[in-house]
mmCIF file with all atom_site columns, C-alpha atoms in Angstrom:
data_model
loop_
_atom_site.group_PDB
_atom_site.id
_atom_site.type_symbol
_atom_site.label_atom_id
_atom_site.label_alt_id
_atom_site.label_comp_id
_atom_site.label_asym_id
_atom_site.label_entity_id
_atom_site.label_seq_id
_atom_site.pdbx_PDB_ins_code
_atom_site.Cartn_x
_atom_site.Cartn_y
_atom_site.Cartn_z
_atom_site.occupancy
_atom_site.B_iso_or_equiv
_atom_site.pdbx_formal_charge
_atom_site.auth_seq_id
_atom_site.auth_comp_id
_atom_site.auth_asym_id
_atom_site.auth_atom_id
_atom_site.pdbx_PDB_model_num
ATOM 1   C CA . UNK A 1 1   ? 66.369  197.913 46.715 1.00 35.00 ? 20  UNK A CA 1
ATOM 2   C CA . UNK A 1 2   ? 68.759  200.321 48.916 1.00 38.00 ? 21  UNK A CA 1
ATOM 3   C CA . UNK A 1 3   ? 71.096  202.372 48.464 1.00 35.00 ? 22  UNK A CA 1
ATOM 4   C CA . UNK A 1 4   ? 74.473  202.881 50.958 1.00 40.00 ? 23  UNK A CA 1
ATOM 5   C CA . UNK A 1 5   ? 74.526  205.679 52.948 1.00 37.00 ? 24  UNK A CA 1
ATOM 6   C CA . UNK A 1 6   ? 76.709  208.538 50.623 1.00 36.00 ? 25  UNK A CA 1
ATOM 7   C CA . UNK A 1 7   ? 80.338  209.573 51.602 1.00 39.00 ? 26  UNK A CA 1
ATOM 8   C CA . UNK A 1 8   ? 80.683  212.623 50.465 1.00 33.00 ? 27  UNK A CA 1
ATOM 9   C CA . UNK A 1 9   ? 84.543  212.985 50.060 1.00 37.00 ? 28  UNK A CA 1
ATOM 10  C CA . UNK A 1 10  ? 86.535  209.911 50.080 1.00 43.00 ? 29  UNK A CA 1
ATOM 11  C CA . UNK A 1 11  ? 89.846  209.035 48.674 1.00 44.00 ? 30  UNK A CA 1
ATOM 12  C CA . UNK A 1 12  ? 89.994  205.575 47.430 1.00 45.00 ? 31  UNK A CA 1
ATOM 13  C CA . UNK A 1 13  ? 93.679  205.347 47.922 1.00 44.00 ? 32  UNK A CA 1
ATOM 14  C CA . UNK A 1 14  ? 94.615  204.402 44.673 1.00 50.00 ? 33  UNK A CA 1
ATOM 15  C CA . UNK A 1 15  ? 96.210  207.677 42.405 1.00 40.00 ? 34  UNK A CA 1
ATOM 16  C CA . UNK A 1 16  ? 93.995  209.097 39.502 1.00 39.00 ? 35  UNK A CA 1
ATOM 17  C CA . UNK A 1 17  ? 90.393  207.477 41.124 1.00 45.00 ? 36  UNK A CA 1
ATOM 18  C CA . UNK A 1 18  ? 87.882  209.273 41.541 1.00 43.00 ? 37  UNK A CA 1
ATOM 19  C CA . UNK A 1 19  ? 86.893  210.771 45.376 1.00 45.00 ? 38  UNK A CA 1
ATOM 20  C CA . UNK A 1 20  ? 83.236  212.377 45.142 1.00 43.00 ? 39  UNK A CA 1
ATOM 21  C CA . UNK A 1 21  ? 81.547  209.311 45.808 1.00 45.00 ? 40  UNK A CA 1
ATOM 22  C CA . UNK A 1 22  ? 78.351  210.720 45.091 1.00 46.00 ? 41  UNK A CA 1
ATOM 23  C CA . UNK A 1 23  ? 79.723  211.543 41.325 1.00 59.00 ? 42  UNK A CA 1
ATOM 24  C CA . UNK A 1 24  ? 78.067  209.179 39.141 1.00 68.00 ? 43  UNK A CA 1
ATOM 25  C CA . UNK A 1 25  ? 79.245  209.876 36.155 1.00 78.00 ? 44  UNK A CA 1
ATOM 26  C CA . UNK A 1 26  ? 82.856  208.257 34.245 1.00 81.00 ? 45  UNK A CA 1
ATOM 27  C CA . UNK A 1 27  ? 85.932  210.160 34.477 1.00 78.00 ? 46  UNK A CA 1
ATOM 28  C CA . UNK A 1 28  ? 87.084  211.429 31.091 1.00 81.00 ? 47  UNK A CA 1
ATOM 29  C CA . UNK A 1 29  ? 90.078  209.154 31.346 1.00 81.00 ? 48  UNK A CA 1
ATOM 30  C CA . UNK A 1 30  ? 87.776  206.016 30.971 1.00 86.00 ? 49  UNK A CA 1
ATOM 31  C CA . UNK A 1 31  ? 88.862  203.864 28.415 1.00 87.00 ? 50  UNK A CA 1
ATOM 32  C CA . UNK A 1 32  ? 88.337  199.857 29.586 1.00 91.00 ? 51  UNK A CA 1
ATOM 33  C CA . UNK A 1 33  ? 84.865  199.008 31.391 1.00 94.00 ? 52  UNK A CA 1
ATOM 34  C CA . UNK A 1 34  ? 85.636  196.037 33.109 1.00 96.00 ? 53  UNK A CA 1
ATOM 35  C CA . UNK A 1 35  ? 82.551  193.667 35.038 1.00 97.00 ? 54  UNK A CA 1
ATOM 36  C CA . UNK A 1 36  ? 83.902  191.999 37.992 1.00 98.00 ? 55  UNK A CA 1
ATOM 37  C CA . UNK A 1 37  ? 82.539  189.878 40.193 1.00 97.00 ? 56  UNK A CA 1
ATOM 38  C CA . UNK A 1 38  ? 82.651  190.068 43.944 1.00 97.00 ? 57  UNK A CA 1
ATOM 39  C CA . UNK A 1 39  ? 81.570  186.171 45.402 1.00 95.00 ? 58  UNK A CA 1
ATOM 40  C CA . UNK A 1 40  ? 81.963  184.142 48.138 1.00 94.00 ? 59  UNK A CA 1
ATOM 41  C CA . UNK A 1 41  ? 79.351  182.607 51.096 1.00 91.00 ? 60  UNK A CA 1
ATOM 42  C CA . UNK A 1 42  ? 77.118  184.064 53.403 1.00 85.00 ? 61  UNK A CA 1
ATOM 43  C CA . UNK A 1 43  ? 78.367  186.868 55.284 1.00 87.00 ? 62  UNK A CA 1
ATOM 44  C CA . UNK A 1 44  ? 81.881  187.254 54.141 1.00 93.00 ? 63  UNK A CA 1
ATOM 45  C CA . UNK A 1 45  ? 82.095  191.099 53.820 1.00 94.00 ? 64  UNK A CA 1
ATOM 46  C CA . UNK A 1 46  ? 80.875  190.919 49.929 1.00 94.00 ? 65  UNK A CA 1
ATOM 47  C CA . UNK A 1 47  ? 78.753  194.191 50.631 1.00 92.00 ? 66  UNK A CA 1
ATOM 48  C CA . UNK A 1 48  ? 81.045  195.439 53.211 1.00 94.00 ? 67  UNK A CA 1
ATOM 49  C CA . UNK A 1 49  ? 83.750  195.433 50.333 1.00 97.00 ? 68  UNK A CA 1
ATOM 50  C CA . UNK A 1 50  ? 81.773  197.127 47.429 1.00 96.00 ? 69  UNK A CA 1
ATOM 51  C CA . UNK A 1 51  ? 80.795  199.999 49.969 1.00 95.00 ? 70  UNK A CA 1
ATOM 52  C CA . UNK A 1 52  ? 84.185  200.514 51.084 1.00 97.00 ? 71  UNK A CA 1
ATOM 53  C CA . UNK A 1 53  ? 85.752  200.949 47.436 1.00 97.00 ? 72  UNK A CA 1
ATOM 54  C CA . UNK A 1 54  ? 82.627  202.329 45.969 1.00 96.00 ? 73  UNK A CA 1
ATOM 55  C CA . UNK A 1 55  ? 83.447  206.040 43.773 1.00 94.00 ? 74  UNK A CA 1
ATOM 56  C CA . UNK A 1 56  ? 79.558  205.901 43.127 1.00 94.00 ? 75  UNK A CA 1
ATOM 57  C CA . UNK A 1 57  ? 76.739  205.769 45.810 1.00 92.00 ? 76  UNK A CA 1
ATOM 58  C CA . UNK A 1 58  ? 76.557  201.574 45.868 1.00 90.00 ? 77  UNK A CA 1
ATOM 59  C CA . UNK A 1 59  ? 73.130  199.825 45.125 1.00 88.00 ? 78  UNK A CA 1
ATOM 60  C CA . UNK A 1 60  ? 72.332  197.126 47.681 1.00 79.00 ? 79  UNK A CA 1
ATOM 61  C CA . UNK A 1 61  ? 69.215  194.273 47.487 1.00 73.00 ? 80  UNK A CA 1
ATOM 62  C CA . UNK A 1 62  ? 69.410  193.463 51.075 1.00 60.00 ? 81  UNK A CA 1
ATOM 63  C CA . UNK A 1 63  ? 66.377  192.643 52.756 1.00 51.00 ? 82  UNK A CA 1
ATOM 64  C CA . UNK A 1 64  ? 66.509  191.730 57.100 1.00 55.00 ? 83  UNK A CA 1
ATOM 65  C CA . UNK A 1 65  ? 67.053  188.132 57.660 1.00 46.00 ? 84  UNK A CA 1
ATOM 66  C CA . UNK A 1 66  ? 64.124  186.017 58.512 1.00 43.00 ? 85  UNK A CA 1
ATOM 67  C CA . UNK A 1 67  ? 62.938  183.848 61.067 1.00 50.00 ? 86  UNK A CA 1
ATOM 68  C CA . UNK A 1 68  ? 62.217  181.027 57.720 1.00 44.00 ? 87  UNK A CA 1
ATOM 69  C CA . UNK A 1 69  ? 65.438  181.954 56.156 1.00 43.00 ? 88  UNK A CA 1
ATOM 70  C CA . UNK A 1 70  ? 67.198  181.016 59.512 1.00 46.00 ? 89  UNK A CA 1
ATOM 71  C CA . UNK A 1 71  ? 66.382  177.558 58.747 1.00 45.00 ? 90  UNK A CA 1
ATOM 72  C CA . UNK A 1 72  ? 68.166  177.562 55.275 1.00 47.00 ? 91  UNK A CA 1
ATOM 73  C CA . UNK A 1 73  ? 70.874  179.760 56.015 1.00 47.00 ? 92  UNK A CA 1
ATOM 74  C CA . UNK A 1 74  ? 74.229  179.072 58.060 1.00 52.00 ? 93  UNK A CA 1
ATOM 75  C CA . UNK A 1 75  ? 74.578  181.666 60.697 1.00 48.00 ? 94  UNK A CA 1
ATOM 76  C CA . UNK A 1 76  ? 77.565  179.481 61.994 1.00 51.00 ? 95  UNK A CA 1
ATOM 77  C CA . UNK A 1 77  ? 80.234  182.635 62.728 1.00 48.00 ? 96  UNK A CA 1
ATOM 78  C CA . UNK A 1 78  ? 78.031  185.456 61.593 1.00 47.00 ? 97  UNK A CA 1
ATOM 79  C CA . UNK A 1 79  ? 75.401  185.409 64.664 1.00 47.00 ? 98  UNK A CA 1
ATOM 80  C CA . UNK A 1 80  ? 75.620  189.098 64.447 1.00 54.00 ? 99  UNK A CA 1
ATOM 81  C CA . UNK A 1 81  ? 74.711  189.573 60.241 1.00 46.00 ? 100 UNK A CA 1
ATOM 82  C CA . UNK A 1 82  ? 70.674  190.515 60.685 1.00 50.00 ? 101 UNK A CA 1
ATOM 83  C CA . UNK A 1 83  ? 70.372  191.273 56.794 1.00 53.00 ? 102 UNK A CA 1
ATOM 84  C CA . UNK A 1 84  ? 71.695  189.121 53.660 1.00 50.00 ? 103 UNK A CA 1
ATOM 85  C CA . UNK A 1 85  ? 71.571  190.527 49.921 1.00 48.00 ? 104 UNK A CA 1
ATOM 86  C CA . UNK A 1 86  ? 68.603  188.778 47.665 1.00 50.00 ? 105 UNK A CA 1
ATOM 87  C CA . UNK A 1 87  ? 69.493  190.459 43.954 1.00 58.00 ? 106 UNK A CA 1
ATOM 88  C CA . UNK A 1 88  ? 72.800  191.993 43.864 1.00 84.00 ? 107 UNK A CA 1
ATOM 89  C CA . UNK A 1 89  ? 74.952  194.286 45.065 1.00 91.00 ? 108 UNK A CA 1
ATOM 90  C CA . UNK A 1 90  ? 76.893  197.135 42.849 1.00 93.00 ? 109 UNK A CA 1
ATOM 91  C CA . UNK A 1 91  ? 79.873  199.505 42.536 1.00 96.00 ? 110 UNK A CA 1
ATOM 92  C CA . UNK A 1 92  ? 82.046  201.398 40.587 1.00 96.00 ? 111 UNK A CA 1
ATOM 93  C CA . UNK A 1 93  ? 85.721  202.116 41.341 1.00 95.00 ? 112 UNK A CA 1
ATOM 94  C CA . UNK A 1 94  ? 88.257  203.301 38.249 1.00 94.00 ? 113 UNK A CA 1
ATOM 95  C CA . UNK A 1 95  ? 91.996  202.324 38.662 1.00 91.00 ? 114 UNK A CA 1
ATOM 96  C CA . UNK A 1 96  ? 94.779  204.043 37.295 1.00 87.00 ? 115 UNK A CA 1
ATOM 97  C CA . UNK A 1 97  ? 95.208  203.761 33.573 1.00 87.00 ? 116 UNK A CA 1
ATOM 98  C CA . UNK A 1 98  ? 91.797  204.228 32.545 1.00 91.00 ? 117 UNK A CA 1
ATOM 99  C CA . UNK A 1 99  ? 90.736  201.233 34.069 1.00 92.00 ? 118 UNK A CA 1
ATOM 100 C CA . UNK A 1 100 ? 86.971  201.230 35.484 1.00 95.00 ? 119 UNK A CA 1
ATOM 101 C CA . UNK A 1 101 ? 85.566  198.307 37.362 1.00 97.00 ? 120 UNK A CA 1
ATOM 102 C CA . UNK A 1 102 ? 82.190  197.407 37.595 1.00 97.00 ? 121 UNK A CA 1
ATOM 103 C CA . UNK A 1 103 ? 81.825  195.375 40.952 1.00 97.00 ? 122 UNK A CA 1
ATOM 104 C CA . UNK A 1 104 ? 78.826  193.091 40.929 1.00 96.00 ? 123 UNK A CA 1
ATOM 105 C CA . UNK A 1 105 ? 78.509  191.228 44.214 1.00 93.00 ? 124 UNK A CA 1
ATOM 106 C CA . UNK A 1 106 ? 76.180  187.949 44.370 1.00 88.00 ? 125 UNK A CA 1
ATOM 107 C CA . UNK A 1 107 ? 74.194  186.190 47.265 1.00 80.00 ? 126 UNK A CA 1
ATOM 108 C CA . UNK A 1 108 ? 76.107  183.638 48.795 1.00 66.00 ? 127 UNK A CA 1
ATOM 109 C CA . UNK A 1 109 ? 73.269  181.569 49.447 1.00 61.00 ? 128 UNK A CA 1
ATOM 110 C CA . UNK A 1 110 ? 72.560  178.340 47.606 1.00 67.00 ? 129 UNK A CA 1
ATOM 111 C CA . UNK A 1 111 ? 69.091  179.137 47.286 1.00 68.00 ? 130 UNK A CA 1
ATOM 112 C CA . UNK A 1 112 ? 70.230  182.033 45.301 1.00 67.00 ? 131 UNK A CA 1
ATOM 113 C CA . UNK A 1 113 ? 72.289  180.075 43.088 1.00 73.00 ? 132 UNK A CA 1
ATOM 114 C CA . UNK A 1 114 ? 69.241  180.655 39.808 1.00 76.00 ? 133 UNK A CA 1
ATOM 115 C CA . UNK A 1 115 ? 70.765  184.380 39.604 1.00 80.00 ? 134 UNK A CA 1
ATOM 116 C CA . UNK A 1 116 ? 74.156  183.461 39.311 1.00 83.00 ? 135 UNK A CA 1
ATOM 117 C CA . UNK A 1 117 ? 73.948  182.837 35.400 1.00 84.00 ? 136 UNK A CA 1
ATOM 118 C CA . UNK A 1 118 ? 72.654  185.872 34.807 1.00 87.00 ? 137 UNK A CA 1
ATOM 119 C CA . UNK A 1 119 ? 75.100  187.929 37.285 1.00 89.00 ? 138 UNK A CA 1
ATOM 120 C CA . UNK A 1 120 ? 78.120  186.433 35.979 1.00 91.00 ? 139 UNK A CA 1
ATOM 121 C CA . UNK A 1 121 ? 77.371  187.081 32.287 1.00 93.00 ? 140 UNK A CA 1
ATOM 122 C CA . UNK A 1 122 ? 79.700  189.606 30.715 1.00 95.00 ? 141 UNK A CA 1
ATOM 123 C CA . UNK A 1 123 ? 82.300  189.212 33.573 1.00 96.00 ? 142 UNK A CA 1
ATOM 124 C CA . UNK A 1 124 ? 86.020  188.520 32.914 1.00 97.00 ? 143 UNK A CA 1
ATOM 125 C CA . UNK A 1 125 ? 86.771  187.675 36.636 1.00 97.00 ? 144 UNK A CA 1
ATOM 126 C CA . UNK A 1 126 ? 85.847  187.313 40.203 1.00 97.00 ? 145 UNK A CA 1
ATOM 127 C CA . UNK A 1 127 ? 87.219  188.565 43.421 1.00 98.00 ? 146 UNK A CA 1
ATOM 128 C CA . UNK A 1 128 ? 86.186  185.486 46.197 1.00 97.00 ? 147 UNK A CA 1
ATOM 129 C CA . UNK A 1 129 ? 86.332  186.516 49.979 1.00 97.00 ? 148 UNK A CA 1
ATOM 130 C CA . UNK A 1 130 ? 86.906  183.637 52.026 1.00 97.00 ? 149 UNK A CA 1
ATOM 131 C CA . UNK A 1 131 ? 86.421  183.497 55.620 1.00 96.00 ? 150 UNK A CA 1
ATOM 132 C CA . UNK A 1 132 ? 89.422  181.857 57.112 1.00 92.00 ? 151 UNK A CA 1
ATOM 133 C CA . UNK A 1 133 ? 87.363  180.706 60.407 1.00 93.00 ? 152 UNK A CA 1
ATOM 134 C CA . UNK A 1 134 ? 84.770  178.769 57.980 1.00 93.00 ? 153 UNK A CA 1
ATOM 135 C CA . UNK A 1 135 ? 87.007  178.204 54.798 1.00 95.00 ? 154 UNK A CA 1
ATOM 136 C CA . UNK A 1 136 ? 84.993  175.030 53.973 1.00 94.00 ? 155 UNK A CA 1
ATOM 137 C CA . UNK A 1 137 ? 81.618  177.377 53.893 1.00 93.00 ? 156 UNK A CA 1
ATOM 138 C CA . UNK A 1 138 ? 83.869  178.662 50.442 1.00 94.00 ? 157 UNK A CA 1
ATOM 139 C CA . UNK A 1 139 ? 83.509  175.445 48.767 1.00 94.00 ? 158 UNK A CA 1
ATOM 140 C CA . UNK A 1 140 ? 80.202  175.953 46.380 1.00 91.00 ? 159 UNK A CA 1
ATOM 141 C CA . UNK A 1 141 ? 81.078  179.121 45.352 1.00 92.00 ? 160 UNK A CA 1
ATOM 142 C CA . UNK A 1 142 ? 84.658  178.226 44.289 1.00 93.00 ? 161 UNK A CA 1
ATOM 143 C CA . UNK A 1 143 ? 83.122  175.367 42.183 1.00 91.00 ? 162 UNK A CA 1
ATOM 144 C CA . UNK A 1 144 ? 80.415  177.813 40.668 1.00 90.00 ? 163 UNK A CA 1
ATOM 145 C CA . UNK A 1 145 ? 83.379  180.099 39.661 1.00 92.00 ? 164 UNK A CA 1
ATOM 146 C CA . UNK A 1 146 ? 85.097  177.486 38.414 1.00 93.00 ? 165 UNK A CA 1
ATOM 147 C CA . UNK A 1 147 ? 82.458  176.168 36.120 1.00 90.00 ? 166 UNK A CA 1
ATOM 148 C CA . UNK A 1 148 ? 81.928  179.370 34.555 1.00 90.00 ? 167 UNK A CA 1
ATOM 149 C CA . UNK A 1 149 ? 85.649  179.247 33.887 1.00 93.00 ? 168 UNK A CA 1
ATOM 150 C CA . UNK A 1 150 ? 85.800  182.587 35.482 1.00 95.00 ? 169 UNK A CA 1
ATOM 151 C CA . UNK A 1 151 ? 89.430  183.751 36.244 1.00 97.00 ? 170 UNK A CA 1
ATOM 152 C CA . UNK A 1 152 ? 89.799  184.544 39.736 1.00 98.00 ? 171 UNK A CA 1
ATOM 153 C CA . UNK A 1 153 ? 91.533  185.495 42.284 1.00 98.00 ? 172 UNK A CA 1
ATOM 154 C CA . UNK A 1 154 ? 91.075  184.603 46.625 1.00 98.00 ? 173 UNK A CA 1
ATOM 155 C CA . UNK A 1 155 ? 91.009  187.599 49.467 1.00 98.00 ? 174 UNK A CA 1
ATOM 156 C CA . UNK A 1 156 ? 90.874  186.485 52.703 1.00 97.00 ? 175 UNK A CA 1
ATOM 157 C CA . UNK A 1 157 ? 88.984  189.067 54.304 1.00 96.00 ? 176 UNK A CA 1
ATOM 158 C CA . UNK A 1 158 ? 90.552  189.713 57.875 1.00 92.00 ? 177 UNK A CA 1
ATOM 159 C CA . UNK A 1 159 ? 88.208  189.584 60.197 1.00 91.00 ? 178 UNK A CA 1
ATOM 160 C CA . UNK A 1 160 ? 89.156  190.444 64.093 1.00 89.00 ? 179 UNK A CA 1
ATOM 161 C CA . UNK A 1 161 ? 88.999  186.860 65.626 1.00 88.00 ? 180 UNK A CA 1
ATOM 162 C CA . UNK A 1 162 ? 90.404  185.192 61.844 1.00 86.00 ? 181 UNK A CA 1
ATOM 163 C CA . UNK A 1 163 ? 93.015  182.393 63.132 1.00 86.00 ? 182 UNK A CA 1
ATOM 164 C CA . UNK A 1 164 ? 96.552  184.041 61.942 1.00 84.00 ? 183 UNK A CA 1
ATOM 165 C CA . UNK A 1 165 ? 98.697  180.440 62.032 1.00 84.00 ? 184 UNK A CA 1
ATOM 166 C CA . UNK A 1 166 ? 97.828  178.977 59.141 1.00 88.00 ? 185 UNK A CA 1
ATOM 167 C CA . UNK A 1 167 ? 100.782 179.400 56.643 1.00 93.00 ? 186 UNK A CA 1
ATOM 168 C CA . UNK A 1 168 ? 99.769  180.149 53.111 1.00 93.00 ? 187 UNK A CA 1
ATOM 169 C CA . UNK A 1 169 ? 100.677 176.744 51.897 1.00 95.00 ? 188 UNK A CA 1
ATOM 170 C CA . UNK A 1 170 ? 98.199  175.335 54.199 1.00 95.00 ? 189 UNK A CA 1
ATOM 171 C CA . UNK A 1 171 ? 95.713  177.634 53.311 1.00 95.00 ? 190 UNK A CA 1
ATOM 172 C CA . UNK A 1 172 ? 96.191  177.106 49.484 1.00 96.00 ? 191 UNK A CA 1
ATOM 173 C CA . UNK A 1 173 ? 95.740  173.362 49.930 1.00 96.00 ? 192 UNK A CA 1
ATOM 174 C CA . UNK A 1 174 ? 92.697  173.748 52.052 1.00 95.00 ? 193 UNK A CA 1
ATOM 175 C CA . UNK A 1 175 ? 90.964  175.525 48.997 1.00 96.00 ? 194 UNK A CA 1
ATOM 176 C CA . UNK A 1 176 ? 92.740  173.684 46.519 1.00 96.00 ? 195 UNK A CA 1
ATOM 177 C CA . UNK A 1 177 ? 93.956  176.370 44.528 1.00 96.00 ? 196 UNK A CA 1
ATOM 178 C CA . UNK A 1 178 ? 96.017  176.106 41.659 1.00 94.00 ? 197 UNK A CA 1
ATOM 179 C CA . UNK A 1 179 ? 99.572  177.753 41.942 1.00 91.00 ? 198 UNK A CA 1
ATOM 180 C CA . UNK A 1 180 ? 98.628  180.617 39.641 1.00 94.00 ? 199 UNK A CA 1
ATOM 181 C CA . UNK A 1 181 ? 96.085  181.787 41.393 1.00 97.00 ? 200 UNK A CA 1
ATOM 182 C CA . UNK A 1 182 ? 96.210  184.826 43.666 1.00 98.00 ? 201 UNK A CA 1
ATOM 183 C CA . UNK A 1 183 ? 95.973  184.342 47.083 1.00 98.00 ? 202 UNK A CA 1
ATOM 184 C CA . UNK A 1 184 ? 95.828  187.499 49.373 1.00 97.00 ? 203 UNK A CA 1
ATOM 185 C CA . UNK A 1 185 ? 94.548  189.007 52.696 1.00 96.00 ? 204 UNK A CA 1
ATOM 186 C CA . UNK A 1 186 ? 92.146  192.045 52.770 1.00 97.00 ? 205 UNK A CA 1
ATOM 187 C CA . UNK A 1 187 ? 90.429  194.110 55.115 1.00 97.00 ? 206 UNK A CA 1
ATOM 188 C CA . UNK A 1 188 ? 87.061  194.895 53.649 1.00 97.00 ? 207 UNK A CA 1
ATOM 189 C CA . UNK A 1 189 ? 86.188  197.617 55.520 1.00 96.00 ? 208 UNK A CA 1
ATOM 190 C CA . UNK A 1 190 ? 89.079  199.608 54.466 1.00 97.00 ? 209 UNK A CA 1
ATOM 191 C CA . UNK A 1 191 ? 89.193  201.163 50.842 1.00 97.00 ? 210 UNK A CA 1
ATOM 192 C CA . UNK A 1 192 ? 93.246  200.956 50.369 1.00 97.00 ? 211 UNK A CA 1
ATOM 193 C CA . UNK A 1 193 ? 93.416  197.138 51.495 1.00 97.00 ? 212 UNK A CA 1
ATOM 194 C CA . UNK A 1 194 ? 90.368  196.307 49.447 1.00 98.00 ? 213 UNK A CA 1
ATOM 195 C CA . UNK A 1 195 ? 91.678  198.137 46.494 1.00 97.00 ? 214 UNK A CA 1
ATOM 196 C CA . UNK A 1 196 ? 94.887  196.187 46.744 1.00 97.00 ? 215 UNK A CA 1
ATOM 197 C CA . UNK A 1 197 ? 92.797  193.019 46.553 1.00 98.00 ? 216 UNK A CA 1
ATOM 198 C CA . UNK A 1 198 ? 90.723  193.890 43.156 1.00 97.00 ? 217 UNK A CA 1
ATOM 199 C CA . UNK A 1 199 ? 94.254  195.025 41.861 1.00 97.00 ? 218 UNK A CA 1
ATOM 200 C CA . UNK A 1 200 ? 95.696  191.438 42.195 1.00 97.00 ? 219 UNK A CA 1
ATOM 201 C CA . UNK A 1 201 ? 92.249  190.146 40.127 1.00 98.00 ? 220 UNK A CA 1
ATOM 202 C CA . UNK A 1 202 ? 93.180  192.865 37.864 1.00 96.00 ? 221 UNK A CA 1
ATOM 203 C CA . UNK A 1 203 ? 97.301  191.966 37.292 1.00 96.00 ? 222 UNK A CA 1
ATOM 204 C CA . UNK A 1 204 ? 95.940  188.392 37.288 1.00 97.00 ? 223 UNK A CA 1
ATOM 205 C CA . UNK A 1 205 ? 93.424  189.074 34.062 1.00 96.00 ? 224 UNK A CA 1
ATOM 206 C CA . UNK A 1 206 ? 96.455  191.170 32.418 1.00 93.00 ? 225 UNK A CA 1
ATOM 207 C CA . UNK A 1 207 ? 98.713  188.613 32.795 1.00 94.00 ? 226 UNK A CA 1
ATOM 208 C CA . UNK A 1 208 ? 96.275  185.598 31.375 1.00 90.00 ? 227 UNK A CA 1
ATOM 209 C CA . UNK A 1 209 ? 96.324  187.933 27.886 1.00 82.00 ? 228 UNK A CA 1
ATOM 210 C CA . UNK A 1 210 ? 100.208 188.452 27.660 1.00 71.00 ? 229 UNK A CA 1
ATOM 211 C CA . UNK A 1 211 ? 101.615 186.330 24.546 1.00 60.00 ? 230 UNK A CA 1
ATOM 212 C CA . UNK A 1 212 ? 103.787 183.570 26.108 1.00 56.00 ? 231 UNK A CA 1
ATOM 213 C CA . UNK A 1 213 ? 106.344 184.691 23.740 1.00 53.00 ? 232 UNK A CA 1
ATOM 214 C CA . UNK A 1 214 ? 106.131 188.396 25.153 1.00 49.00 ? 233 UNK A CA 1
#
């Protein structure tokens, strides 16, 4: 197991989280403790995401990749990813409202796919990052979601050479994603753009427990 590098001041762009992010301990305000899920394939930006959001040092499981997992693994658009995450990956961001998030990320290997019972227990959503240049590489992960009947909610993490034409119709359609579902584009190096992301899983889960007749 590793541990991210500390930052030690960082504002997380959202008003009322915390900034220290070597604080470990709740803010007083705490009052919901939420377990979220970050998924998607190999090399998305799951890790990239957590760290970049992260109030609390993150705790990584990555180990370097292999010559023998080469053979199992996809490196088709991620030539340059030399490690991959073999437990989990965790963070802790709290939103506005008393709202803290417990951010699990899980291997988006299939070979890893014996954890994913265990990581998803307890959640009440996912966040899935999708790589726009390999959206089909999305496919098992969306299906494991949706067999745990996980809510959830689609980021398309923007990476430099991401093709921009695709309208959002087209993109929806590719994934097959029902019309409720949130669809949006993040950045996941950058705290604000990530934050905006987890916030649309968030409104999403709110909005699933609002009476009809509210």
């Amino acid at each position: 197991m590793a541990f991210a590098p500390s930052n030690t001041t960082r504002d997380t762009g959202v008003p009322g989280t915390a900034s220290p992010a070597a604080d470990i301990h709740l803010p007083d305000t705490a009052r919901d403790l939420v377990k979220i899920l970050v998924a998607g394939p190999f090399g998305v930006g799951k890790t990239t995401l957590i760290d970049s959001v992260s109030e609390i040092r993150p705790l990584h499981t990555e180990e370097p990749l292999s010559e023998a997992s080469a053979q199992v693994d996809d490196l088709a658009g991620v030539r340059d990813k030399t490690t991959t995450t073999v437990a989990v990956d965790f963070g802790r961001i709290s939103l506005p409202g008393g709202v803290v998030l417990y951010l699990f990320g899980t291997p988006g290997q299939e070979r890893f796919r014996a954890l994913w019972d265990d990581i998803a227990y307890g959640a009440l959503g996912a966040l899935i990052l999708v790589d726009s240049r390999r959206i089909d590489a999305s496919f098992d992960v969306l299906g494991l979601v949706e067999e745990t009947g996980l809510p959830y909610a689609v980021a398309f993490n923007a990476f430099p050479d991401a093709p921009r034409h695709h309208t959002e119709e087209q993109l929806r359609a590719a994934l097959d994603l029902e019309a409720g579902t949130p669809m949006v584009t993040c950045d996941a190096r950058d705290a604000d753009s990530s934050v905006d992301a987890l916030l649309a899983l968030v409104q999403h889960l709110i909005d699933r427990h609002v009476p009809e007749d509210r």
